[in-house]
Coordinates of C-alpha atoms in Angstrom, one line a residue:
Chain A
M229 CA 19.3 270.9 -13.0
R230 CA 17.2 267.8 -13.4
D231 CA 14.3 267.8 -15.7
V232 CA 11.0 268.7 -14.1
N233 CA 7.9 267.6 -15.9
F234 CA 4.5 269.2 -15.8
A235 CA 1.1 267.9 -16.8
M236 CA 0.3 270.1 -19.8
T237 CA -2.9 270.1 -21.7
Q238 CA -2.9 269.8 -25.5
T239 CA -3.4 273.5 -26.1
Q240 CA -0.6 274.4 -23.8
K241 CA 1.7 272.1 -25.7
V242 CA 0.7 273.7 -29.0
R243 CA 1.3 277.2 -27.6
L244 CA 4.6 276.1 -26.1
K245 CA 5.8 274.6 -29.4
R246 CA 4.9 277.8 -31.2
A247 CA 6.7 280.0 -28.7
L248 CA 9.8 277.8 -28.9
Q249 CA 9.8 277.9 -32.7
C250 CA 9.6 281.7 -32.6
L251 CA 12.5 281.8 -30.1
R252 CA 14.6 279.6 -32.4
D253 CA 13.9 281.9 -35.3
C254 CA 15.0 284.9 -33.3
S255 CA 18.3 283.6 -32.2
V256 CA 20.7 285.4 -34.5
A257 CA 23.8 286.2 -32.6
S258 CA 25.3 282.7 -32.1
S259 CA 24.3 279.8 -34.3
P260 CA 23.9 276.5 -32.5
V261 CA 25.8 273.6 -34.0
I262 CA 25.9 269.9 -33.4
V263 CA 28.7 267.5 -33.8
A264 CA 30.0 267.3 -37.4
D265 CA 28.2 270.4 -38.6
T266 CA 30.3 272.5 -40.9
I267 CA 31.1 276.0 -39.5
P268 CA 30.8 278.6 -42.3
V269 CA 34.2 280.3 -42.5
N270 CA 35.9 282.3 -45.2
L271 CA 38.7 279.9 -46.0
E272 CA 41.0 282.5 -47.4
D273 CA 41.6 284.2 -44.0
N274 CA 44.1 282.5 -41.6
I275 CA 41.5 281.6 -39.1
L276 CA 42.6 279.9 -35.8
K277 CA 40.6 276.8 -35.0
G278 CA 39.8 277.0 -31.3
H279 CA 38.2 274.5 -28.9
G280 CA 35.5 272.3 -30.2
T281 CA 36.5 272.5 -33.8
A282 CA 38.5 270.2 -36.1
E283 CA 39.6 270.3 -39.7
L284 CA 38.0 267.6 -41.8
E285 CA 38.5 267.5 -45.6
G286 CA 39.5 271.1 -45.8
E287 CA 36.4 272.2 -43.8
V288 CA 36.1 273.3 -40.3
V289 CA 33.6 271.1 -38.4
A290 CA 32.3 271.2 -34.9
T291 CA 33.2 268.4 -32.5
L292 CA 30.8 269.5 -29.8
C293 CA 27.2 270.6 -29.5
G294 CA 27.2 274.3 -28.7
A295 CA 27.2 277.8 -30.0
V296 CA 29.8 279.1 -32.4
E297 CA 31.8 282.1 -31.3
R298 CA 34.1 284.2 -33.3
V299 CA 36.6 286.5 -31.8
N300 CA 38.8 288.2 -34.4
K301 CA 40.5 285.3 -36.1
L302 CA 39.5 282.7 -33.6
V303 CA 36.6 280.4 -34.2
L304 CA 35.5 278.2 -31.3
V305 CA 32.5 276.2 -30.2
R306 CA 31.2 276.8 -26.6
P307 CA 29.3 273.7 -25.4
F308 CA 25.9 274.0 -23.7
R309 CA 26.4 271.3 -21.2
A310 CA 30.0 271.8 -20.1
R311 CA 31.3 271.8 -16.6
Y312 CA 32.1 275.2 -15.1
K313 CA 35.4 276.7 -16.3
P314 CA 36.8 279.0 -13.6
E315 CA 38.5 282.3 -14.2
I316 CA 40.2 284.5 -11.8
G317 CA 37.9 286.8 -10.0
D318 CA 34.7 284.7 -10.5
I319 CA 32.2 284.7 -7.7
V320 CA 31.3 281.1 -6.9
V321 CA 29.0 279.5 -4.4
G322 CA 30.2 276.1 -3.1
R323 CA 29.5 273.5 -0.5
V324 CA 32.2 272.3 1.9
I325 CA 33.0 268.6 1.3
E326 CA 35.9 268.2 3.8
V327 CA 37.7 270.0 6.5
A328 CA 41.4 269.2 5.9
P329 CA 44.6 270.5 7.7
K330 CA 44.7 274.3 7.2
R331 CA 42.1 274.2 4.3
W332 CA 38.6 273.5 3.4
R333 CA 37.7 271.5 0.3
L334 CA 34.6 272.7 -1.6
D335 CA 32.5 271.4 -4.4
I336 CA 31.9 274.0 -7.0
N337 CA 30.6 272.0 -9.9
F338 CA 34.1 271.9 -11.5
I339 CA 36.0 268.8 -12.5
Q340 CA 37.9 268.9 -9.2
D341 CA 37.1 270.2 -5.7
A342 CA 38.3 273.8 -5.0
I343 CA 40.5 274.6 -2.0
L344 CA 39.9 277.4 0.4
M345 CA 43.0 278.0 2.6
L346 CA 42.7 279.0 6.2
S347 CA 45.0 281.9 5.4
S348 CA 42.5 283.1 2.7
M349 CA 39.8 283.6 5.3
N350 CA 39.4 286.4 7.7
L351 CA 39.7 285.2 11.3
P352 CA 36.8 285.7 13.7
D353 CA 38.5 288.3 15.8
G354 CA 39.3 290.3 12.7
I355 CA 43.0 290.7 13.5
Q356 CA 45.5 290.1 10.8
R357 CA 47.9 287.7 12.2
R358 CA 49.6 284.4 11.5
R359 CA 47.3 281.3 11.8
T360 CA 48.3 279.3 14.8
A361 CA 47.7 275.7 15.7
V362 CA 44.7 276.8 17.8
D363 CA 43.2 278.4 14.7
E364 CA 43.6 275.2 12.9
L365 CA 41.8 273.2 15.6
N366 CA 39.0 275.7 15.5
M367 CA 38.4 275.5 11.8
R368 CA 35.1 273.7 12.3
S369 CA 33.7 276.6 14.2
I370 CA 34.1 278.7 11.1
F371 CA 32.9 276.3 8.4
E372 CA 31.7 272.8 8.8
E373 CA 31.0 270.0 6.4
N374 CA 28.0 270.7 4.1
D375 CA 28.0 274.4 4.7
V376 CA 27.2 276.6 1.8
I377 CA 29.9 279.3 1.2
C378 CA 30.3 282.2 -1.2
A379 CA 33.9 282.9 -2.3
E380 CA 36.0 284.3 -5.1
V381 CA 38.3 282.4 -7.4
R382 CA 41.9 283.3 -6.6
G383 CA 43.6 281.2 -9.3
S384 CA 45.1 277.8 -10.0
Q385 CA 48.3 276.8 -8.3
N386 CA 51.2 275.1 -9.9
D387 CA 50.0 271.6 -9.0
G388 CA 46.7 272.3 -10.9
S389 CA 44.4 272.8 -7.9
L390 CA 42.0 275.7 -7.7
H391 CA 42.2 278.1 -4.9
L392 CA 39.5 280.4 -3.6
Q393 CA 39.6 283.3 -1.2
A394 CA 36.9 284.8 1.0
R395 CA 38.6 287.8 2.5
S396 CA 35.9 290.3 2.1
Q397 CA 32.8 291.1 4.2
K398 CA 30.4 289.9 1.6
Y399 CA 31.9 286.4 1.3
G400 CA 31.3 283.7 3.8
K401 CA 28.7 281.3 5.1
L402 CA 25.2 281.5 3.6
E403 CA 22.2 280.7 5.7
K404 CA 18.4 281.1 5.8
G405 CA 17.8 280.2 2.2
Q406 CA 18.0 277.7 -0.6
L407 CA 20.6 276.7 -3.1
L408 CA 19.6 276.1 -6.7
S409 CA 21.7 274.4 -9.3
V410 CA 21.5 275.4 -13.0
S411 CA 23.7 274.8 -15.9
P412 CA 26.8 277.0 -15.7
Y413 CA 26.3 278.1 -19.3
L414 CA 23.2 280.0 -18.3
V415 CA 25.0 282.3 -15.9
K416 CA 27.1 284.9 -17.7
R417 CA 29.8 287.0 -16.1
R418 CA 28.6 290.4 -15.2
K419 CA 29.8 293.3 -13.0
Q420 CA 27.5 292.4 -10.2
H421 CA 26.8 288.9 -8.9
F422 CA 25.5 289.9 -5.4
H423 CA 22.1 291.4 -5.5
Y424 CA 20.2 292.7 -2.5
L425 CA 16.6 293.1 -3.5
E426 CA 15.3 295.7 -1.0
Q427 CA 11.7 295.5 -2.1
Y428 CA 11.7 291.8 -1.3
G429 CA 14.3 291.7 1.5
V430 CA 16.1 288.9 -0.3
D431 CA 19.7 288.2 -1.1
L432 CA 20.4 286.7 -4.5
I433 CA 23.9 285.5 -5.4
L434 CA 24.4 284.3 -9.0
G435 CA 27.4 282.0 -8.8
C436 CA 29.3 281.7 -12.1
N437 CA 29.5 278.0 -11.5
G438 CA 25.8 277.6 -11.8
Y439 CA 25.0 277.4 -8.1
I440 CA 22.6 280.2 -7.2
W441 CA 21.8 281.2 -3.7
V442 CA 18.4 282.7 -2.8
G443 CA 17.9 283.7 0.8
A444 CA 16.6 286.1 3.3
H445 CA 18.8 289.2 3.7
S446 CA 21.6 289.0 6.2
D447 CA 24.1 291.8 6.9
G448 CA 27.6 290.4 6.0
G449 CA 27.0 287.1 7.7
G450 CA 27.7 288.5 11.1
K451 CA 31.4 287.9 10.7
N452 CA 32.8 290.9 12.3
E453 CA 30.2 291.3 15.1
D454 CA 31.4 292.8 18.3
F455 CA 32.9 290.2 20.5
E456 CA 31.2 291.5 23.6
D457 CA 27.7 291.5 22.0
L458 CA 28.1 288.0 20.9
S459 CA 29.4 286.6 24.2
A460 CA 26.5 288.4 26.0
K461 CA 24.0 286.8 23.6
L462 CA 25.7 283.4 24.1
E463 CA 25.4 283.6 27.8
D464 CA 21.6 283.7 27.5
K465 CA 21.5 280.5 25.6
M466 CA 21.7 277.1 27.3
E467 CA 24.3 275.8 24.9
V468 CA 27.8 277.1 25.4
E469 CA 29.4 277.6 22.0
V470 CA 33.0 278.7 22.4
S471 CA 33.6 280.4 19.1
P472 CA 32.0 283.8 18.5
L473 CA 31.6 283.1 14.8
A474 CA 29.3 280.0 15.1
P475 CA 25.7 280.7 14.3
H476 CA 23.5 280.2 17.2
K477 CA 22.5 276.6 16.8
E478 CA 19.4 277.1 18.9
E479 CA 18.4 280.2 17.0
A480 CA 14.8 280.3 16.1
S481 CA 15.3 283.4 14.1
S482 CA 13.1 282.1 11.4
V483 CA 12.5 283.8 8.2
P484 CA 9.3 285.9 8.2
L485 CA 6.5 284.6 6.0
G486 CA 6.5 287.5 3.6
T487 CA 10.2 287.2 3.0
R488 CA 9.9 283.4 2.6
E489 CA 7.2 283.9 0.0
N490 CA 9.5 286.2 -2.0
V491 CA 12.4 283.8 -1.7
C492 CA 10.1 281.1 -3.1
R493 CA 8.9 283.2 -5.9
L494 CA 12.5 284.1 -7.0
A495 CA 13.6 280.5 -6.6
N496 CA 10.7 279.2 -8.8
A497 CA 11.4 282.0 -11.3
I498 CA 15.0 280.8 -11.6
R499 CA 13.8 277.1 -11.9
I500 CA 11.5 278.0 -14.7
L501 CA 14.0 280.1 -16.6
S502 CA 16.6 277.3 -16.3
L503 CA 14.1 274.8 -17.7
L504 CA 13.5 277.0 -20.6
G505 CA 17.2 277.5 -21.2
F506 CA 17.2 281.3 -20.9
N507 CA 20.2 283.1 -19.6
I508 CA 19.8 283.8 -15.9
S509 CA 20.2 287.5 -15.5
M510 CA 18.8 289.8 -12.8
E511 CA 16.5 291.7 -15.2
L512 CA 14.9 288.5 -16.5
I513 CA 14.4 287.1 -13.0
L514 CA 12.8 290.3 -11.7
D515 CA 10.7 290.5 -14.9
T516 CA 9.4 287.0 -14.3
V517 CA 8.6 287.6 -10.7
V518 CA 6.7 290.8 -11.5
A519 CA 4.8 289.0 -14.3
S520 CA 3.8 286.3 -11.9
V521 CA 2.5 288.8 -9.4
T522 CA 0.6 290.7 -12.2
W523 CA -0.9 287.5 -13.5
N524 CA -2.0 286.5 -10.0
T525 CA -0.1 283.2 -10.2
T526 CA 0.3 281.6 -6.8
V527 CA 3.8 280.6 -5.9
R528 CA 3.1 276.9 -6.4
D529 CA 1.5 277.5 -9.8
M530 CA 4.7 279.0 -11.0
L531 CA 6.0 275.5 -11.4
G532 CA 3.0 274.5 -13.6
G533 CA 2.4 274.1 -17.3
E534 CA 0.4 277.3 -17.7
F535 CA 3.0 279.7 -16.3
Y536 CA 5.8 277.9 -18.2
T537 CA 4.0 278.4 -21.5
R538 CA 3.2 282.0 -20.8
I539 CA 6.8 282.9 -19.9
A540 CA 8.0 281.2 -23.1
E541 CA 5.5 283.2 -25.1
R542 CA 6.3 286.4 -23.3
E543 CA 10.0 286.0 -24.0
A544 CA 9.4 285.0 -27.6
E545 CA 7.3 288.2 -28.1
R546 CA 9.9 290.3 -26.5
R547 CA 12.7 289.0 -28.7
S548 CA 10.7 289.2 -31.9
S549 CA 9.7 292.8 -31.2
K550 CA 13.3 293.7 -30.4
R551 CA 14.4 292.1 -33.6
A552 CA 11.7 294.0 -35.5
T553 CA 12.8 297.3 -34.1
Q554 CA 16.5 296.6 -34.9
V555 CA 15.9 295.6 -38.5
Chain B
M1364 CA 22.2 263.7 -2.8
M1365 CA 24.5 266.3 -1.4
G1366 CA 24.3 266.9 2.3
L1367 CA 22.5 270.0 3.6
S1368 CA 24.0 272.7 5.8
L1369 CA 22.5 273.6 9.1
G1370 CA 21.1 276.8 7.8
E1371 CA 19.4 275.0 4.9
K1372 CA 17.9 272.4 7.2
N1373 CA 16.5 275.1 9.5
Y1374 CA 15.1 276.9 6.5
I1375 CA 13.3 273.7 5.3
K1376 CA 11.9 273.0 8.8
G1377 CA 10.8 276.6 9.1
G1378 CA 9.1 276.5 5.8
I1379 CA 7.2 273.4 6.7
A1380 CA 6.1 274.9 9.9
D1381 CA 5.0 278.1 8.1
D1382 CA 3.1 276.1 5.5
L1383 CA 5.2 277.4 2.7
R1384 CA 7.7 274.9 1.4
C1385 CA 10.8 275.5 -0.7
D1386 CA 8.9 275.3 -4.0
G1387 CA 5.9 277.3 -2.8
R1388 CA 3.6 274.3 -2.1
R1389 CA 1.5 274.1 1.0
R1390 CA 2.0 271.1 3.3
L1391 CA -0.8 269.1 1.7
D1392 CA -0.2 270.0 -1.9
Y1393 CA 1.0 267.4 -4.4
R1394 CA 3.4 268.3 -7.2
S1395 CA 2.2 268.3 -10.8
I1396 CA 1.8 264.6 -11.9
A1397 CA 2.4 263.7 -15.5
I1398 CA 1.3 260.2 -16.6
D1399 CA 2.1 258.4 -19.9
T1400 CA 0.7 255.0 -20.6
G1401 CA 1.8 252.3 -23.1
V1402 CA 5.4 253.3 -22.9
I1403 CA 6.6 249.6 -23.2
P1404 CA 4.9 248.0 -26.1
Q1405 CA 6.1 244.5 -25.4
A1406 CA 4.5 244.5 -22.0
N1407 CA 0.8 243.8 -21.4
G1408 CA 0.5 247.2 -19.8
S1409 CA 2.9 249.9 -18.8
A1410 CA 2.9 253.5 -17.5
R1411 CA 5.4 256.2 -16.7
V1412 CA 4.8 258.7 -13.9
R1413 CA 6.7 261.9 -13.3
M1414 CA 6.2 264.0 -10.2
G1415 CA 8.6 266.9 -10.1
S1416 CA 12.0 265.2 -10.8
T1417 CA 10.8 261.8 -9.6
D1418 CA 10.5 259.5 -12.6
V1419 CA 9.2 255.9 -12.3
I1420 CA 8.0 253.3 -14.8
A1421 CA 5.8 250.3 -14.1
S1422 CA 5.1 247.4 -16.4
V1423 CA 2.7 244.5 -16.2
K1424 CA 3.4 241.2 -17.9
A1425 CA 1.0 238.3 -17.9
E1426 CA 2.3 234.7 -18.1
L1427 CA 0.6 231.4 -17.8
G1428 CA 1.0 229.6 -14.6
K1429 CA -0.4 227.2 -12.1
P1430 CA -2.6 228.4 -9.3
S1431 CA -1.4 227.8 -5.7
S1432 CA -2.7 224.8 -3.9
Y1433 CA -4.8 226.6 -1.4
R1434 CA -6.3 229.1 -3.8
H1435 CA -7.5 227.1 -6.8
D1436 CA -9.6 229.7 -8.4
C1437 CA -7.3 232.7 -8.3
G1438 CA -4.3 233.9 -10.3
K1439 CA -1.1 235.3 -8.7
V1440 CA 0.4 238.7 -8.7
S1441 CA 3.9 239.6 -7.7
I1442 CA 5.5 243.0 -7.5
F1443 CA 9.2 243.8 -7.8
V1444 CA 10.9 247.2 -7.8
D1445 CA 14.3 248.0 -9.2
C1446 CA 16.2 251.2 -8.4
S1447 CA 18.3 252.1 -11.5
P1448 CA 21.8 253.6 -11.0
T1449 CA 20.7 256.6 -13.0
A1450 CA 18.7 257.7 -10.0
A1451 CA 21.7 257.9 -7.7
P1452 CA 25.2 256.6 -7.9
M1453 CA 24.8 254.6 -4.8
F1454 CA 22.3 252.3 -6.5
E1455 CA 24.9 250.7 -8.7
G1456 CA 25.4 247.0 -8.1
R1457 CA 23.9 245.8 -4.8
G1458 CA 23.6 249.3 -3.4
G1459 CA 19.9 249.7 -4.4
D1460 CA 18.8 246.3 -3.1
E1461 CA 17.8 247.5 0.3
L1462 CA 15.6 250.3 -1.0
S1463 CA 14.2 248.0 -3.7
T1464 CA 13.1 245.3 -1.2
E1465 CA 11.6 247.9 1.1
L1466 CA 9.5 249.4 -1.8
S1467 CA 8.5 246.0 -3.1
V1468 CA 7.3 244.8 0.3
A1469 CA 5.5 248.0 1.0
L1470 CA 3.7 247.9 -2.4
E1471 CA 2.8 244.2 -2.0
R1472 CA 1.3 244.9 1.4
C1473 CA -0.6 247.9 0.2
L1474 CA -1.9 246.5 -3.0
L1475 CA -2.2 242.8 -2.6
G1476 CA -3.8 242.4 0.8
G1477 CA -3.1 239.5 3.1
K1478 CA -1.7 236.0 2.5
S1479 CA -5.2 234.6 2.0
G1480 CA -5.7 237.0 -0.8
S1481 CA -8.4 238.9 1.1
G1482 CA -8.5 242.7 0.6
A1483 CA -6.5 242.6 -2.6
G1484 CA -6.9 245.6 -4.9
I1485 CA -7.0 243.4 -7.9
D1486 CA -9.7 240.8 -8.3
L1487 CA -7.6 237.6 -8.5
S1488 CA -10.4 235.4 -9.5
S1489 CA -10.6 237.3 -12.8
L1490 CA -7.2 235.8 -13.6
K1491 CA -8.3 232.2 -13.5
I1492 CA -8.4 230.2 -16.7
V1493 CA -9.0 226.6 -15.7
E1494 CA -9.8 226.0 -12.1
G1495 CA -6.9 224.3 -10.3
K1496 CA -4.8 223.9 -13.4
M1497 CA -4.1 227.2 -15.1
C1498 CA -4.2 230.8 -14.3
W1499 CA -2.6 234.1 -15.3
D1500 CA 0.4 235.2 -13.3
L1501 CA 0.9 238.9 -13.3
Y1502 CA 4.4 240.2 -12.8
I1503 CA 4.4 243.9 -12.0
D1504 CA 7.8 245.5 -12.3
G1505 CA 8.7 249.0 -11.2
L1506 CA 11.8 250.9 -12.2
V1507 CA 13.0 254.0 -10.5
I1508 CA 14.8 256.2 -13.1
S1509 CA 15.1 259.4 -11.1
S1510 CA 14.5 259.9 -7.4
D1511 CA 13.4 263.2 -5.9
G1512 CA 11.5 261.9 -3.0
N1513 CA 8.1 260.2 -2.6
L1514 CA 8.9 257.1 -4.5
L1515 CA 6.2 255.0 -2.9
D1516 CA 3.3 257.3 -4.0
A1517 CA 4.8 257.6 -7.6
L1518 CA 5.1 253.8 -7.9
G1519 CA 1.6 253.3 -6.6
I1520 CA 0.2 255.7 -9.2
A1521 CA 2.3 254.1 -11.9
I1522 CA 1.1 250.6 -11.0
K1523 CA -2.5 251.7 -11.0
A1524 CA -2.0 253.3 -14.4
A1525 CA -0.2 250.3 -15.8
L1526 CA -2.9 248.0 -14.5
S1527 CA -5.6 250.1 -16.2
N1528 CA -3.6 249.9 -19.4
T1529 CA -3.2 246.1 -19.2
G1530 CA -4.8 243.9 -21.7
I1531 CA -5.0 240.2 -20.9
P1532 CA -5.3 238.0 -24.0
K1533 CA -8.5 236.1 -24.3
V1534 CA -8.0 232.4 -23.6
E1535 CA -10.2 229.6 -24.7
A1536 CA -9.8 226.3 -22.9
M1537 CA -10.6 223.2 -24.9
P1538 CA -13.4 221.3 -23.2
G1539 CA -13.4 217.6 -22.6
T1540 CA -10.0 217.2 -20.9
S1541 CA -9.8 214.8 -17.9
A1542 CA -8.8 215.9 -14.5
E1543 CA -5.1 214.8 -14.6
E1544 CA -4.1 216.0 -18.1
E1545 CA -2.9 219.5 -18.9
P1546 CA -5.7 221.4 -20.5
E1547 CA -5.2 222.6 -24.0
I1548 CA -5.8 226.2 -24.5
D1549 CA -5.9 228.7 -27.3
I1550 CA -4.6 232.1 -26.7
S1551 CA -5.9 234.8 -28.9
D1552 CA -3.5 237.3 -30.4
D1553 CA -6.0 240.0 -31.2
E1554 CA -8.5 240.0 -28.5
F1555 CA -7.7 241.4 -25.1
T1556 CA -9.8 242.0 -22.0
R1557 CA -9.0 245.0 -20.0
L1558 CA -8.1 244.5 -16.4
D1559 CA -10.5 246.1 -13.9
S1560 CA -8.4 248.6 -12.0
S1561 CA -11.1 250.6 -10.3
K1562 CA -10.6 248.9 -7.0
V1563 CA -6.8 249.4 -7.0
P1564 CA -5.9 251.7 -4.2
I1565 CA -3.4 254.5 -4.4
I1566 CA -0.8 255.2 -1.7
V1567 CA -0.5 258.5 0.2
T1568 CA 2.7 259.1 2.2
L1569 CA 2.7 261.6 5.0
T1570 CA 6.2 262.6 6.1
K1571 CA 6.5 264.0 9.6
V1572 CA 9.0 266.9 9.9
G1573 CA 9.1 268.5 13.3
R1574 CA 5.5 268.9 14.5
H1575 CA 3.8 268.9 11.1
Y1576 CA 3.4 266.4 8.3
V1577 CA 3.7 267.1 4.6
V1578 CA 2.6 265.1 1.6
D1579 CA 4.8 264.4 -1.4
A1580 CA 8.1 265.3 0.2
T1581 CA 11.1 266.1 -1.9
I1582 CA 14.4 264.4 -1.2
E1583 CA 15.6 267.3 0.9
E1584 CA 12.5 267.2 3.0
E1585 CA 12.7 263.5 3.4
S1586 CA 16.2 263.8 4.8
Q1587 CA 14.7 265.9 7.6
M1588 CA 11.9 263.5 8.4
S1589 CA 11.5 261.9 11.8
S1590 CA 9.0 259.3 10.6
A1591 CA 6.7 258.6 7.6
V1592 CA 3.4 256.8 7.3
S1593 CA 2.2 255.5 4.0
M1594 CA -1.4 254.5 3.6
S1595 CA -3.1 252.9 0.7
V1596 CA -6.7 254.1 0.2
N1597 CA -9.2 253.0 -2.4
R1598 CA -12.0 254.9 -4.1
Q1599 CA -14.5 254.1 -1.4
G1600 CA -12.2 255.7 1.2
D1601 CA -11.2 252.5 2.9
V1602 CA -7.7 252.1 4.2
C1603 CA -6.2 249.0 2.5
G1604 CA -2.7 249.0 3.9
L1605 CA -0.5 250.9 6.3
T1606 CA 3.3 251.2 6.5
K1607 CA 5.4 253.2 8.9
R1608 CA 9.0 254.1 8.3
G1609 CA 11.5 256.0 10.3
G1610 CA 13.0 255.6 13.8
A1611 CA 11.0 258.1 15.7
G1612 CA 7.9 256.9 17.6
L1613 CA 4.5 258.4 17.0
D1614 CA 1.7 258.9 19.4
P1615 CA -1.4 256.9 18.5
S1616 CA -3.6 260.0 18.3
I1617 CA -1.2 261.4 15.6
I1618 CA -1.5 258.2 13.6
I1619 CA -5.3 258.4 13.7
D1620 CA -5.1 262.0 12.6
M1621 CA -2.7 261.1 9.8
V1622 CA -5.1 258.4 8.6
S1623 CA -8.0 260.8 8.4
V1624 CA -5.8 263.4 6.6
A1625 CA -4.7 260.7 4.1
K1626 CA -8.3 259.6 3.5
H1627 CA -9.3 263.2 2.7
L1628 CA -6.4 263.7 0.4
S1629 CA -6.7 260.5 -1.4
Q1630 CA -10.2 261.3 -2.7
Q1631 CA -8.8 264.3 -4.5
L1632 CA -5.7 262.4 -5.6
I1633 CA -7.7 259.5 -7.0
A1634 CA -9.8 261.9 -9.0
T1635 CA -6.7 263.7 -10.4
V1636 CA -5.0 260.4 -11.2
D1637 CA -8.0 258.9 -12.9
S1638 CA -8.4 261.9 -15.1
E1639 CA -4.7 261.9 -16.0
I1640 CA -4.8 258.2 -16.8
Y1641 CA -7.8 258.8 -19.0
A1642 CA -6.1 261.6 -20.8
A1643 CA -2.9 259.5 -21.2
E1644 CA -4.9 256.6 -22.7
A1645 CA -6.6 259.0 -25.1
R1646 CA -3.2 260.4 -26.2
E1647 CA -1.9 256.9 -26.6
S1648 CA -4.8 255.7 -28.7
S1649 CA -4.7 258.8 -30.9
A1650 CA -0.9 258.6 -31.4

C-alpha cells in the first residue's frame, strides 16, 4: 500500500509519537530485528538456523529486517515487507491478467502469476463433464481480463507454477465493491477469511496475499442460477449475451447508499490499519468502524490526521492495559 | 496502474453518481493536502506537496540572464515538469515525456499568461536588474514522485508554495556603465528579497465521469473520465487559464457551469493552501 500522508497539526504529531512509542514498548512476543542484529540464542543447544539468519563469528545474526520467530529448535526471521508466500489451502484474491488456452493467469502479489485451470472451475451449467473445445472458446464469458476473482491455492506443480482452484460456490468473480492492497504480512491465516457482515450488508474477503475485497453482499456470485430464470431476464434486455454466467452488462443494479457508506467505512478502516501497521483482523476492523461511528467521524474524515492519531492511541491503550492485566 | 474490472468500474461510477466516492469523499471534496517548504536547500525556493498518494516536488532556481528583445523590463520564467520512474514503471526512459510536456504546457498556460506577458501570475517586472541588459531568469522545475491522480492541481499548489518560499538575492548594479558594455553587478550572499506570490493562481481540475464532475480525482477515477477541465483561478476569483483534456465533447453550458463551480471551490482551496504554506514556513524556520 502506498504511503498516504495527512496534514497533521503539531499536537497531533506529538500524540501520535507518544502512542507509537507506547506500542513499541508493548510489543513483547516477537522482537523486531534489522540486518546484522545479533539474535540472542543459547549457543549450547543445537539450534537450526532458518531463513533470514546467518552465522557470523560464532553468533547468529539476522540478514533481513523482520521479526524473530522461534519454533522448537528453529530460529528464523520473518521479513515485514516480503512478497506473499503461498501455502496450500490459502484463500487468495487475484486479478486476471491473461486468458490463455484452457487456463487463466492471475496476479496474486506473488513472484509469479498464478494459474487457474479451466478444469478447476465449475462450469456454468453445473454439470460435471469434460471440458470441450466450445468451453474453451467461451472462457471469456466466465472470466475476462482485469476481473477480480477469489480462489483457493491448490498447490505448486512440478514445473514450479502455482495452481488455484475455484470449485466451490463461495469462490468466483467479485463485483460491486473495491479491492484494497495491503502488505501480506499484515493478514494472518485464520479459520475464516470470508466474512459476511449482516449488520452492514457487506462482504469482506481477507485474502492471504494482501488483497482485500470489500463489497456489497452478493449470494454466491450468481453462478448456479437457474438457466431458465437467467434466459428470461436476458430476453428483456436489449443486449443479447449468450452465456448465462455473464453479469448483465447493462445492469444498473447499483449499490444502495447505506451499503455503499458501510463499504467505504470498512475500506477506510482497513486503509488506516494498514498505514499503522496493525494486523488486519476482523475484530480490529469492526472495532475501528464502531469507534468511528461512536466518535461521529464522517467517512471522509476517517482518512485524516485526527482519526489516525486516535486509533493509534486507542490501540496503545488496549495493549498496555492487556499487558498490565497479564503481568 | 492495474486495469479495473467491469464490476469495479460500475462501482466507481455509481459512487460518483451517489456523491459517495470510494474513499468516502463527496464529489467536491479535496483530499488532505500536506505541504513542506524548503525541501531542497540548494534551490532558491522549493516545496513538496502530498495529496493522498500523489507526491510532487517543485523547485525554483534563479539565474542571471538577458531580457528578451521585445520585453526589456521583464525577467523570464520557464516551467518544466519531469515524471520520475518511481511514479510508474512506464515513465522510465522516454515513456514519461508525453505526460511531462502536457503538464509543462498546461502549467505555463495557467500560470504565465500569454506571449506578451499579460496576465501572468508572477510580476515579471520585479525580476528586472538592469533594463535591457540583465534580468533574473526563473527556472521552475516540477518532479512527480508518485502519481495517484490530479497531478496538475498538486503541481500548481507546489509551484505556488515554492514561489512563496523563493528568495531572490539582492543585486546592486554599479552605476556609470555605458549603454554597450555589460554592467557590473554585485550579488549579495546574505540578503534576499521574497518573491511576491499572492497573485499566483492555483489550478482546480474538474473531471467529468458520467453525468457528474468530481474534483481531485484518484487514478482509478481518472481512468473512467470522459473529459477533464482544468482552470487556474487567482485570489480575486478571476479565471487565469483554462485547459480541457479528454476526447469527449462538452456542451458549452456545462463548461460555464464547471467554471462557476471551480471559482467557488478555488476560494476555499486558496485559503487552505495559504494557511498550509504559512504553517510549513513556520515549521521550516523553527527547524
